CSV table of C-alpha atoms and ligand atoms in Angstrom, one decimal:
chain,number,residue,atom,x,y,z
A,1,UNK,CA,58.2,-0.8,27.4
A,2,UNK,CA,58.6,2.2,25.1
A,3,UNK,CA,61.0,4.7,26.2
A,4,UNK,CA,60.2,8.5,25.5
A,5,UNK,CA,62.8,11.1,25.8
A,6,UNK,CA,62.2,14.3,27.7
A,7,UNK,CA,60.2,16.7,25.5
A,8,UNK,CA,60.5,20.4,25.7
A,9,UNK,CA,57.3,22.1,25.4
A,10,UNK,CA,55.3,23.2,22.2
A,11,UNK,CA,57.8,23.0,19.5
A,12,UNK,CA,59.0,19.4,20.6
A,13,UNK,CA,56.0,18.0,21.1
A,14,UNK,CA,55.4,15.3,18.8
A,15,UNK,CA,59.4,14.2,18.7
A,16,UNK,CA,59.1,10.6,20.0
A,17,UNK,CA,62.0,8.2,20.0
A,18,UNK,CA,61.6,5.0,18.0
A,19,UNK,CA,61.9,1.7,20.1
A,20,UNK,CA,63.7,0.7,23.6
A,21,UNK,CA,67.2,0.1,23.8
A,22,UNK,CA,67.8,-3.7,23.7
A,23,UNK,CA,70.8,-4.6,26.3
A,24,UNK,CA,74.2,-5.9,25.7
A,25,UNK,CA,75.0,-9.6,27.4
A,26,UNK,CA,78.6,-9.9,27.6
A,27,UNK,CA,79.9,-13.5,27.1
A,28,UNK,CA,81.2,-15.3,30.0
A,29,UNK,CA,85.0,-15.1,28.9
A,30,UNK,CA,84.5,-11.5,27.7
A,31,UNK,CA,87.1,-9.8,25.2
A,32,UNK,CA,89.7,-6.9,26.8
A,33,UNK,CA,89.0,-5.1,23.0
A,34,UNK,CA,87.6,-1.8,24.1
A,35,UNK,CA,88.6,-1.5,27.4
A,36,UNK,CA,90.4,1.9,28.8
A,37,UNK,CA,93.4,2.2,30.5
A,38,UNK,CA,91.7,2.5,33.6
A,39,UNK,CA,89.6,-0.6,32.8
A,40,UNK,CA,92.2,-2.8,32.0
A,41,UNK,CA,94.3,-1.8,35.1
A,42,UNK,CA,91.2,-2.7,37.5
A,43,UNK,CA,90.7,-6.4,35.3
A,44,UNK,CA,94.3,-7.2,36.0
A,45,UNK,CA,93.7,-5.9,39.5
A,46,UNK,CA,90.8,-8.9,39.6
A,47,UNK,CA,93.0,-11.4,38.3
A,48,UNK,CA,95.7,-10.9,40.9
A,49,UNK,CA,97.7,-8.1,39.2
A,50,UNK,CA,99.7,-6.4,41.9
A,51,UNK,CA,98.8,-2.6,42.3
A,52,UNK,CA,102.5,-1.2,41.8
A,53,UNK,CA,102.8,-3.7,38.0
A,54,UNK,CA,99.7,-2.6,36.7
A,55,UNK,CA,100.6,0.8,34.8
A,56,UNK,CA,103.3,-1.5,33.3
A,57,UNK,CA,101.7,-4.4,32.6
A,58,UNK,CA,98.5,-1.8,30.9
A,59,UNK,CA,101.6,-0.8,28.7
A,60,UNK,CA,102.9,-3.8,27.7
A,61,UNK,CA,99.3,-5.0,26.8
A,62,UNK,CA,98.3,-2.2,25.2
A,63,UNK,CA,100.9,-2.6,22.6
A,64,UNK,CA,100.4,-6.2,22.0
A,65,UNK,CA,96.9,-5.7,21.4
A,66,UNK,CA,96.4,-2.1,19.8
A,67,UNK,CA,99.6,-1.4,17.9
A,68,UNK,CA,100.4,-4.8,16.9
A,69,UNK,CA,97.3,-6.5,16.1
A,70,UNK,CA,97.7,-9.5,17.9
A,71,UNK,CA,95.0,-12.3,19.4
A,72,UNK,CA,96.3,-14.6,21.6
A,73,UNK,CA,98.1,-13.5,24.9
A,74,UNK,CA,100.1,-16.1,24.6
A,75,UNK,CA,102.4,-14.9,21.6
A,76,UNK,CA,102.9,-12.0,24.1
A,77,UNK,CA,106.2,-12.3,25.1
A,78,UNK,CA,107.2,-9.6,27.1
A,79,UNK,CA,104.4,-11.0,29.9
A,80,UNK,CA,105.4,-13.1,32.6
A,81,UNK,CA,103.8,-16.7,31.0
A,82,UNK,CA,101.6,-16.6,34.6
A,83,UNK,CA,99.8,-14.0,33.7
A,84,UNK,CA,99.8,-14.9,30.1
A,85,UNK,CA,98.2,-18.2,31.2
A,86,UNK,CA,95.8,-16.4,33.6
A,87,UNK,CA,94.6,-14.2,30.7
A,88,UNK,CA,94.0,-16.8,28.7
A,89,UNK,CA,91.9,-18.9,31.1
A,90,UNK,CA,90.1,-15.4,31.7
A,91,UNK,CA,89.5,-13.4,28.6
A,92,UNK,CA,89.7,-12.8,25.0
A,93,UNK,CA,90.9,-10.7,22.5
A,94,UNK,CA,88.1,-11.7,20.1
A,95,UNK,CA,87.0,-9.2,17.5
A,96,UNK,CA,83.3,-9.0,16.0
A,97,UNK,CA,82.5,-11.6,13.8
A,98,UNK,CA,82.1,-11.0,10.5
A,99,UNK,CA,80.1,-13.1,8.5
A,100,UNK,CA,80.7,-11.5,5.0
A,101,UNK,CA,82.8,-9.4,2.7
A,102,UNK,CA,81.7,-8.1,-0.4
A,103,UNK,CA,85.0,-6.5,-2.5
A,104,UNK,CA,83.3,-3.8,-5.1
A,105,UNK,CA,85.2,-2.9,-8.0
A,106,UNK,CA,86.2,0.3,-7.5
A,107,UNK,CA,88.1,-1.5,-4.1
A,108,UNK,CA,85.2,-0.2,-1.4
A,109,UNK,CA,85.2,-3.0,0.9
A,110,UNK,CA,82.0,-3.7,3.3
A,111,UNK,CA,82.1,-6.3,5.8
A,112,UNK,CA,79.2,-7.7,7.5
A,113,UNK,CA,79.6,-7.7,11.5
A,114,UNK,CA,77.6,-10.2,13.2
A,115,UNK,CA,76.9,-8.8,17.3
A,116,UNK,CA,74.8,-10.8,19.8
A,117,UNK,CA,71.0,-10.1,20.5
A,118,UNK,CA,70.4,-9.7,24.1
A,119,UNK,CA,67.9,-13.3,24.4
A,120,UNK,CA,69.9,-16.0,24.1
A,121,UNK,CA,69.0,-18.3,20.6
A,122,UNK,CA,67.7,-14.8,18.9
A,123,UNK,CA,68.6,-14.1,15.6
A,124,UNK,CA,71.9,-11.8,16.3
A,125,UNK,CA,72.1,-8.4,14.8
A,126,UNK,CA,74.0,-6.9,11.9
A,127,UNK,CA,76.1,-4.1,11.5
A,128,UNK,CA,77.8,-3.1,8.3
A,129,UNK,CA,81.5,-1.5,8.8
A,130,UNK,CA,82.6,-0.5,4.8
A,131,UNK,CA,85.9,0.5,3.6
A,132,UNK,CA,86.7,3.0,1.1
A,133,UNK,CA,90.1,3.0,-0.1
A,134,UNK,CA,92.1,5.2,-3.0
A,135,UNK,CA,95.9,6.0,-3.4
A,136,UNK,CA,97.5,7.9,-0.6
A,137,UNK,CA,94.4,6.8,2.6
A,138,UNK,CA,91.5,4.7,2.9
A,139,UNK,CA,88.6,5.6,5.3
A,140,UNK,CA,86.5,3.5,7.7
A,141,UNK,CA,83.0,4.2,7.8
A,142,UNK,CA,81.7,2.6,11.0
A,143,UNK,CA,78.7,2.2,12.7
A,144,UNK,CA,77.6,3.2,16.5
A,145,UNK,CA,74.6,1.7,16.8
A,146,UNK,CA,72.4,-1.3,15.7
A,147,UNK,CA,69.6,0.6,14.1
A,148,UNK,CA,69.0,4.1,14.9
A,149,UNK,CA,66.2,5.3,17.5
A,150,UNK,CA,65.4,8.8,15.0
A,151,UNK,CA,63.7,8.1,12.4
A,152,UNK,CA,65.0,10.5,9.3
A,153,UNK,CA,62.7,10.2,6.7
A,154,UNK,CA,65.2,9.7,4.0
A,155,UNK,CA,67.2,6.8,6.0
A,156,UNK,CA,67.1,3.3,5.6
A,157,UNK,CA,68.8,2.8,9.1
A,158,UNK,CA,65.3,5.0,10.5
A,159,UNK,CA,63.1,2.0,9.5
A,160,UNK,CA,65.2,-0.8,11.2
A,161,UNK,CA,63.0,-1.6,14.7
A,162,UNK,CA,65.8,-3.0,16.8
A,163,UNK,CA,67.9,-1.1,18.3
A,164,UNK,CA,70.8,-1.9,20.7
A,165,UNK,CA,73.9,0.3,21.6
A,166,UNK,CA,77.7,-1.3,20.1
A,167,UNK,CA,80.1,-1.3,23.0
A,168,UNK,CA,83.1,0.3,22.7
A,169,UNK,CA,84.7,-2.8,22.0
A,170,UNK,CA,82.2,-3.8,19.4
A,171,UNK,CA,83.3,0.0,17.9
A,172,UNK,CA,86.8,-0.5,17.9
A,173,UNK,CA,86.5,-4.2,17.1
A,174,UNK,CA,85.3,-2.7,13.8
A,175,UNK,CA,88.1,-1.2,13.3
A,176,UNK,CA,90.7,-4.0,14.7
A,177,UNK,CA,88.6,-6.3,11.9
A,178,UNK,CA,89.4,-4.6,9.1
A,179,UNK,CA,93.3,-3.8,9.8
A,180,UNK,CA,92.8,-7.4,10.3
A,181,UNK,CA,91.5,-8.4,6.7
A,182,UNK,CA,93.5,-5.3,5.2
A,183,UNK,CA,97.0,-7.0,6.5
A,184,UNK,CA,97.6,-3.6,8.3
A,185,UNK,CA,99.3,-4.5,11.7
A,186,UNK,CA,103.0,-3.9,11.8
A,187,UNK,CA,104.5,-6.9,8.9
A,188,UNK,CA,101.1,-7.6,8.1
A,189,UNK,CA,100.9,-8.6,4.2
A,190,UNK,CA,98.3,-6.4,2.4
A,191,UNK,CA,95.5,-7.8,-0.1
A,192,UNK,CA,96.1,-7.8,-3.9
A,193,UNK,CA,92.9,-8.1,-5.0
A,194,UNK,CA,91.3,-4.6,-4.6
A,195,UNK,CA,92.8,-1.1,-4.6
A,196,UNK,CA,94.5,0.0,-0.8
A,197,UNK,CA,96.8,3.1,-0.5
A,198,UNK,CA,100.0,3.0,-2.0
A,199,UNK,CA,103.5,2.8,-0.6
A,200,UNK,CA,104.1,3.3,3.2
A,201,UNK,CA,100.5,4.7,4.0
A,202,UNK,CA,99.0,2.3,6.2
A,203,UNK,CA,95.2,0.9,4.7
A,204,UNK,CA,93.1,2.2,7.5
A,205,UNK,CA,94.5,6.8,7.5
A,206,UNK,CA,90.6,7.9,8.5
A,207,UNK,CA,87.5,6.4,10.0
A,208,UNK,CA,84.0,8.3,9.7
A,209,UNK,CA,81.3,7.9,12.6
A,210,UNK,CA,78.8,7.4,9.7
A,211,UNK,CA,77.5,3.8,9.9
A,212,UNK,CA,74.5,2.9,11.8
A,213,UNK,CA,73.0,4.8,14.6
A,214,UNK,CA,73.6,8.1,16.4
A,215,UNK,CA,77.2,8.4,18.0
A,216,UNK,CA,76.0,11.3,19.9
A,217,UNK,CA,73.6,8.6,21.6
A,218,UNK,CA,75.9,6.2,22.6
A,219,UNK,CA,78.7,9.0,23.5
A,220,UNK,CA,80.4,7.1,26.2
A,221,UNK,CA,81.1,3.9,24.2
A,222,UNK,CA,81.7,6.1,21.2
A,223,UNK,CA,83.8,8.3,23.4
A,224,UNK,CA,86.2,5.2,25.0
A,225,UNK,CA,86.2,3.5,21.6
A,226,UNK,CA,87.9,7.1,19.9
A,227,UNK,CA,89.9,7.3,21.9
A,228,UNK,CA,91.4,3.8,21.9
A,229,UNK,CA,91.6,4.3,18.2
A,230,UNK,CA,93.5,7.6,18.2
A,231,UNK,CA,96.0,6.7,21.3
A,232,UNK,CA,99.3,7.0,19.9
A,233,UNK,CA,100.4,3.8,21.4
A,234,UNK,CA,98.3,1.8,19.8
A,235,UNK,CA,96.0,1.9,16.5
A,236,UNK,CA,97.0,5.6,16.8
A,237,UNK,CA,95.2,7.4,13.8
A,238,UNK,CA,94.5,11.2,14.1
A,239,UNK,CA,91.5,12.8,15.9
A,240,UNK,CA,92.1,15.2,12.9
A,241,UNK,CA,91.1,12.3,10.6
A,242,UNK,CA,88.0,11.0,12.8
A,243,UNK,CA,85.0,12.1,12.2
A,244,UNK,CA,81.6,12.1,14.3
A,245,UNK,CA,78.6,12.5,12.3
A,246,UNK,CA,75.7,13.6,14.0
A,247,UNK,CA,71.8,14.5,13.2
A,248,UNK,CA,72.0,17.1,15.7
A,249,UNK,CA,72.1,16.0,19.6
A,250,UNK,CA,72.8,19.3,20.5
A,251,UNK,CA,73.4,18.5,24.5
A,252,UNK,CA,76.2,16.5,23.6
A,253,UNK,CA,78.3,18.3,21.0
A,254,UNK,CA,79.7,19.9,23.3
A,255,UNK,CA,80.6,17.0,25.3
A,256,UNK,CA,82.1,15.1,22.0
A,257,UNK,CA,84.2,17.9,21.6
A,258,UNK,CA,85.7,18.4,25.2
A,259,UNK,CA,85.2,14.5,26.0
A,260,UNK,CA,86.9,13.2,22.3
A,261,UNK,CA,87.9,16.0,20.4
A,262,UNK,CA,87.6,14.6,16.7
A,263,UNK,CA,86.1,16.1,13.6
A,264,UNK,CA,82.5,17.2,13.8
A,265,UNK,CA,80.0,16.7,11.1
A,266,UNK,CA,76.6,17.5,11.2
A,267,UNK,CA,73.3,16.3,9.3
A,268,UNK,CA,71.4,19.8,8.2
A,269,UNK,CA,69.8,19.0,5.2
A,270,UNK,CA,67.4,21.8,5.6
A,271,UNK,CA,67.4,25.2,5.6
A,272,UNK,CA,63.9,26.1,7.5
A,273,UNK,CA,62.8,24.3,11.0
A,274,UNK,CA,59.6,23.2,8.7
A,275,UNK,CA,61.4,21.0,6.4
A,276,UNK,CA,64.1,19.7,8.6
A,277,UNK,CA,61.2,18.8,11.1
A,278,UNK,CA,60.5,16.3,8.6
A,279,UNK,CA,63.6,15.4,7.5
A,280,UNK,CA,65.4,15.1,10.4
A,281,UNK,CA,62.4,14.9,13.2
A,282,UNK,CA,65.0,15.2,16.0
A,283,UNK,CA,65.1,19.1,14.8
A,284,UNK,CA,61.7,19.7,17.1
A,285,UNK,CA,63.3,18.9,20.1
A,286,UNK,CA,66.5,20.4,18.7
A,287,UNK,CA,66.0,23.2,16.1
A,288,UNK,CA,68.7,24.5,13.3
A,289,UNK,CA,69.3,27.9,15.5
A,290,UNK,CA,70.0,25.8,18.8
A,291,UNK,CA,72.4,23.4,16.4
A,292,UNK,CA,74.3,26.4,14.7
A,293,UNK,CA,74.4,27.4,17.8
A,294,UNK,CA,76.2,24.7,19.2
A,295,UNK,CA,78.2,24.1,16.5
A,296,UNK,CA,79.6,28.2,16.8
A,297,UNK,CA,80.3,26.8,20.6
A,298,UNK,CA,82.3,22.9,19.7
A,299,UNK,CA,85.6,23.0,21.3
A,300,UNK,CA,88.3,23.0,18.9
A,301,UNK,CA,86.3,24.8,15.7
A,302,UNK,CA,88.7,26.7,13.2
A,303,UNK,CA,89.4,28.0,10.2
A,304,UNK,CA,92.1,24.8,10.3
A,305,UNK,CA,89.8,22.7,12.7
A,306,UNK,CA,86.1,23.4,10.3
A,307,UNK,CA,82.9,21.9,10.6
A,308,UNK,CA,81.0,20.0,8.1
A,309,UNK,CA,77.4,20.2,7.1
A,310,UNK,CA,76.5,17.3,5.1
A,311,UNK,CA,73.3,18.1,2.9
A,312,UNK,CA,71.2,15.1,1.2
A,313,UNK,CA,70.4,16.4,-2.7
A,314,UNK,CA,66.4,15.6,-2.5
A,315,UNK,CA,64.6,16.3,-5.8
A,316,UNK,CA,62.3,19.6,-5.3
A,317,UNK,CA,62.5,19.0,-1.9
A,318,UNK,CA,65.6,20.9,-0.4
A,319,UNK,CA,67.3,21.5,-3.5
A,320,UNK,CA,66.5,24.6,-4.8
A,321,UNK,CA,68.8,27.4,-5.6
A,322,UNK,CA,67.0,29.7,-3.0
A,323,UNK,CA,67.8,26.4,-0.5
A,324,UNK,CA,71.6,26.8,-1.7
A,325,UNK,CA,71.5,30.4,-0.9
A,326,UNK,CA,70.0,30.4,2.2
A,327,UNK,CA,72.6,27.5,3.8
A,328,UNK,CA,75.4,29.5,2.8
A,329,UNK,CA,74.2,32.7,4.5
A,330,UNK,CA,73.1,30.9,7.4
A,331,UNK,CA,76.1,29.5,7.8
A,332,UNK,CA,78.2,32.1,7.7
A,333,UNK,CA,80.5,32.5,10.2
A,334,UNK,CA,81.0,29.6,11.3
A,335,UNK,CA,83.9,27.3,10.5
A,336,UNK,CA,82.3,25.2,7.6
A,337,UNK,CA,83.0,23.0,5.1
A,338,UNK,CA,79.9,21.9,3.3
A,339,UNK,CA,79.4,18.0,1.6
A,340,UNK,CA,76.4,17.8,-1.1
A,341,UNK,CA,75.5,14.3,-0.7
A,342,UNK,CA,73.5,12.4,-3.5
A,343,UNK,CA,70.4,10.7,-1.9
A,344,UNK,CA,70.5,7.7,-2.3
A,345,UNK,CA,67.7,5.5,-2.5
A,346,UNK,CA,66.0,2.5,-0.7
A,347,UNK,CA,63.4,0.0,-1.4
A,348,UNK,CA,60.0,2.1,-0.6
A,349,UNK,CA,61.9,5.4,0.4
A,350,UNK,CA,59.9,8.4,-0.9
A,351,UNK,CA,62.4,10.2,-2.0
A,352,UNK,CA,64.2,10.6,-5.4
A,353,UNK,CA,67.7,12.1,-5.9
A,354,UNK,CA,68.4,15.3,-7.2
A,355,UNK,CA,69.1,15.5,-11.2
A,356,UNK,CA,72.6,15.9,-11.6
A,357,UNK,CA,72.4,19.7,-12.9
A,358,UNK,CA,70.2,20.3,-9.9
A,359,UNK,CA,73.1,19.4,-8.2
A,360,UNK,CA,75.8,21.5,-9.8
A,361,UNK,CA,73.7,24.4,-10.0
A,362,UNK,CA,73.6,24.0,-6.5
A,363,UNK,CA,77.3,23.0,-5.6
A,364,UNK,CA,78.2,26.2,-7.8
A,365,UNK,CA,76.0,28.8,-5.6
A,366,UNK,CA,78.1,27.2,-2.7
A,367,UNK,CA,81.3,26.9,-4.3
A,368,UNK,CA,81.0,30.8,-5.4
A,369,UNK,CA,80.1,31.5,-1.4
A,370,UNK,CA,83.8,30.4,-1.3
A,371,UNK,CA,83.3,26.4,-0.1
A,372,UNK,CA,85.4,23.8,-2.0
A,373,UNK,CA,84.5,21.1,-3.5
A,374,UNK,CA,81.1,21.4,-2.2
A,375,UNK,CA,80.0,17.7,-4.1
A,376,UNK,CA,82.9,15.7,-6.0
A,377,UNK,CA,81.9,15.3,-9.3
A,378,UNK,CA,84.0,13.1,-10.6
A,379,UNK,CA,83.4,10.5,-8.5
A,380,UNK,CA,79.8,12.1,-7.9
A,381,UNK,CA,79.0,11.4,-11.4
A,382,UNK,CA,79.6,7.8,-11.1
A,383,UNK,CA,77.7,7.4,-7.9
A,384,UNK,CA,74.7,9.9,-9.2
A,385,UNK,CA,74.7,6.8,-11.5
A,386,UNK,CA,74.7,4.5,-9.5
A,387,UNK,CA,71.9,6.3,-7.4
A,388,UNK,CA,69.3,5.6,-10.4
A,389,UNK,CA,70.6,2.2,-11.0
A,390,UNK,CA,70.5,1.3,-7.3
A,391,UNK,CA,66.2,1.2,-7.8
A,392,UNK,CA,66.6,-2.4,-8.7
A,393,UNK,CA,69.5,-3.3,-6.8
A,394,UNK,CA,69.2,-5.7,-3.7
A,395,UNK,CA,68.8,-4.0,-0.1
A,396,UNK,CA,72.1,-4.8,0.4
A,397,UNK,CA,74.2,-3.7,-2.2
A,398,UNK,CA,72.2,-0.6,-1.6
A,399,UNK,CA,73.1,0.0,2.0
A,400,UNK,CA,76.9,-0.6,1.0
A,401,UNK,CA,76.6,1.8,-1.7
A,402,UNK,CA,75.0,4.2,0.9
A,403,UNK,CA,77.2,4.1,3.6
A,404,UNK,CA,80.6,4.3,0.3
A,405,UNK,CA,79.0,7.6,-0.8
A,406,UNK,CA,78.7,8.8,2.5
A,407,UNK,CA,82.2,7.8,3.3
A,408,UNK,CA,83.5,9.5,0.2
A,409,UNK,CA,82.3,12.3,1.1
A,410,UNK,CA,83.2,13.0,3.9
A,411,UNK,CA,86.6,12.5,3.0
A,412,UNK,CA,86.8,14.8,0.5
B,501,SAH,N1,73.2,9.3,12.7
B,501,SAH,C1,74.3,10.0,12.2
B,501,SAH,C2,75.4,9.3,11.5
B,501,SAH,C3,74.9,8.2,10.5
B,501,SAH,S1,74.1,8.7,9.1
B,501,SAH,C4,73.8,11.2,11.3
B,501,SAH,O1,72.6,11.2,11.0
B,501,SAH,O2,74.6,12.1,11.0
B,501,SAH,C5,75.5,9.4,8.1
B,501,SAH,C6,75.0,10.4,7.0
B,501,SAH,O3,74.3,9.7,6.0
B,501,SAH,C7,74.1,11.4,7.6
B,501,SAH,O4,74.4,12.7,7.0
B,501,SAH,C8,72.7,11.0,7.0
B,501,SAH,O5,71.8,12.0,6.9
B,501,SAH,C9,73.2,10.4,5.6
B,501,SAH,N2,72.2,9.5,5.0
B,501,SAH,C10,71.3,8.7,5.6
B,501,SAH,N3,70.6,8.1,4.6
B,501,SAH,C11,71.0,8.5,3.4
B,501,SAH,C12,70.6,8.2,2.1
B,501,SAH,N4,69.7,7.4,1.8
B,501,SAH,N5,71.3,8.9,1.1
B,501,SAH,C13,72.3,9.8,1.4
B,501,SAH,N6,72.6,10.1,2.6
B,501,SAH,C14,72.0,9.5,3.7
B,502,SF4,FE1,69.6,7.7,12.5
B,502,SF4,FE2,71.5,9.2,11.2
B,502,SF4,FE3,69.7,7.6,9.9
B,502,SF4,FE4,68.8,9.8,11.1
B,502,SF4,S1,70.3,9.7,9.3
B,502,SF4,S2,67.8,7.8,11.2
B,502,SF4,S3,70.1,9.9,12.9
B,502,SF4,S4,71.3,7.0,11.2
């Protein structure tokens, strides 16, 4: 069964969504990670939790498991040992597997996450969840989706045909993995090989929608997962230091907003309907005006609270001085912050990266419009290296290097 999304007339007519959604099977003993409030008060209600302990016993549980890291109910010692022992015999607190680390030199750290196929005996999926660390915060970059149902020309993720939503606890389990691996639960002993923040800053400050997939596609579990990891009881980081990247869902910007309330960033890339119809093919259902216009509208927007357009540098395709003009006039007057992004390439992507002066000539028509830091050239310059080398790099390396530079960037 192929699943087609509702098509507006004319315009939208040939934006077809990739492949059907593949289910998630929960295991019989299924993990509390990623549950709300609300949903852990009904599954102690199921287990025999009376109605009048449940706020408490929500409290007490929330604590163990969001703001102190821990995995087995039964070093939880301010519950009764019933319900410990009922827990136990019940549920988990398991995280996402992960089935590989790779440590790169400059201390970006990208775990492999291993997540159930729906069919039993299938090969499971993959999601990559990468760390980018330097001296005062490091920054998350995870993934919402396995594979994405758009199909952006310039994105790896486009080609992959699986596709299956992460549950909220399969987002926040990404996150929960790597304060695991980073020693960064309360007396938790942090790595030495590898840079992480310095001093009191905890390893995990931001965390960046920008993995796999389409958060605004998955909203709800991207919704419950945010707000897990930005409860101030718990895991408690910022909704000013989470972002949601999106290619543009425009019906539910709004919704992320009012419904989350983090940091917004949005995939332009293009200037003119024409091009981002190619780019970004989810433009002819949704087209730049109704996105601006959307983005003018997101709960929250500031001068303090800005918006930011990420914009892929594609040689002689959007990178042109009268591009760099254009996005800065239209997007003036809206809150903005603008992020050049090197493209970086794939193993039979058609598309090369911008040269480097491209680039700053570019950057400098923005920066002069009054943006800062429109693309970070120190660090730029080493990955714009790294985006020529990366030709005969494996797919792998390539993807971690993507979803770093992304990270970075974001960041900024
Ligand atoms: N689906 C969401 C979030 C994941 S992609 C979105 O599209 O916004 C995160 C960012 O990486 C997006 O801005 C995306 O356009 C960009 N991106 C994808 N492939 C890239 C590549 N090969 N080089 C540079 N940026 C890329
Ligand atoms: Fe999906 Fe984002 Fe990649 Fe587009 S850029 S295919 S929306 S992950």
């Amino acid at each position: 069964m192929t699943s087609t999304v509702e098509i507006a007339p004319e315009s939208a007519a040939s934006f077809v969504e990739k492949a059907p959604l593949e289910r998630y099977v929960a295991p019989e003993k299924p993990s509390l990670i990623g549950l709300t409030r609300k949903q852990l008060g009904a599954v102690l209600g199921a287990v025999g939790v009376p109605e009048a302990q449940r706020k408490m016993r929500v409290q007490q549980l929330w604590h163990w498991i969001y703001f102190r890291g821990f995995t087995e109910f039964d070093a939880m010692t301010s519950v009764s040992k019933e319900l410990r022992a009922t827990l136990t015999a019940n549920f988990t607190l398991e995280r996402p597997e992960v089935v590989a680390e790779q440590i790169s030199v400059d201390g970006t750290r990208k775990w492999l996450v291993r997540l159930p196929g729906e069919t039993q005996g299938e090969r499971p999926h993959e999601v990559e969840t990468v760390y980018i660390p330097d001296s005062e915060r490091g920054t998350l970059c995870v993934s919402s989706q396995v594979g994405c149902t758009l199909t952006c020309s310039f994105c790896h993720t486009g080609t992959q045909r699986l596709v299956r939503n992460l549950t909220a606890g399969e987002i926040v389990g990404q996150v929960m993995v790597a304060r695991d691996r980073l020693g960064d639960w309360p007396g938790g002993t942090r790595p030495t090989d590898g840079i992480v923040p310095s001093g009191d800053n905890r390893c995990v400050t931001n965390v960046v929608m920008m993995g796999m997939g389409e958060p605004l596609y998955n909203l709800d579990a991207v919704r419950d997962a945010l707000l897990i990891v930005s409860d101030g009881d718990g895991i408690g980081i910022s909704k000013r230091r989470i972002t949601l990247s999106t290619s543009g869902v425009v019906p539910n910007i709004e919704r992320a907003g009012a419904e989350i309330g983090c940091m917004l960033a949005v995939s332009l890339h293009a200037v003119r309907d024409e091009l981002r119809n190619q780019l970004v093919p989810l433009n002819r259902k949704y087209p730049i005006a109704a996105l601006l216009e959307a983005c003018r509208n997101y709960p929250g927007a500031s001068n303090a609270k800005r918006i930011t357009f990420e914009y892929v540098m594609l040689k002689g395709v959007n990178d042109s001085i009268e591009d760099a003009k254009a996005l800065v006039r239209l997007l003036k007057g809206i809150p903005a912050k603008i992020n050049l992004i090197p493209f970086n390439p794939w193993p039979g992507s058609k598309y090369e990266c911008s040269d480097w002066e491209q680039i700053e000539k570019f950057s400098a028509v923005v920066f002069d419009a009054g943006y800062a830091s429109p693309v970070r050239t120190p660090r730029g310059r080493d990955i714009f290296a790294a985006c020529g080398q990366l030709k005969s790099a494996t797919e792998k390396l390539s993807a971690r290097e993507r979803m770093a530079l992304r990270a970075m960037a974001m960041t900024d």
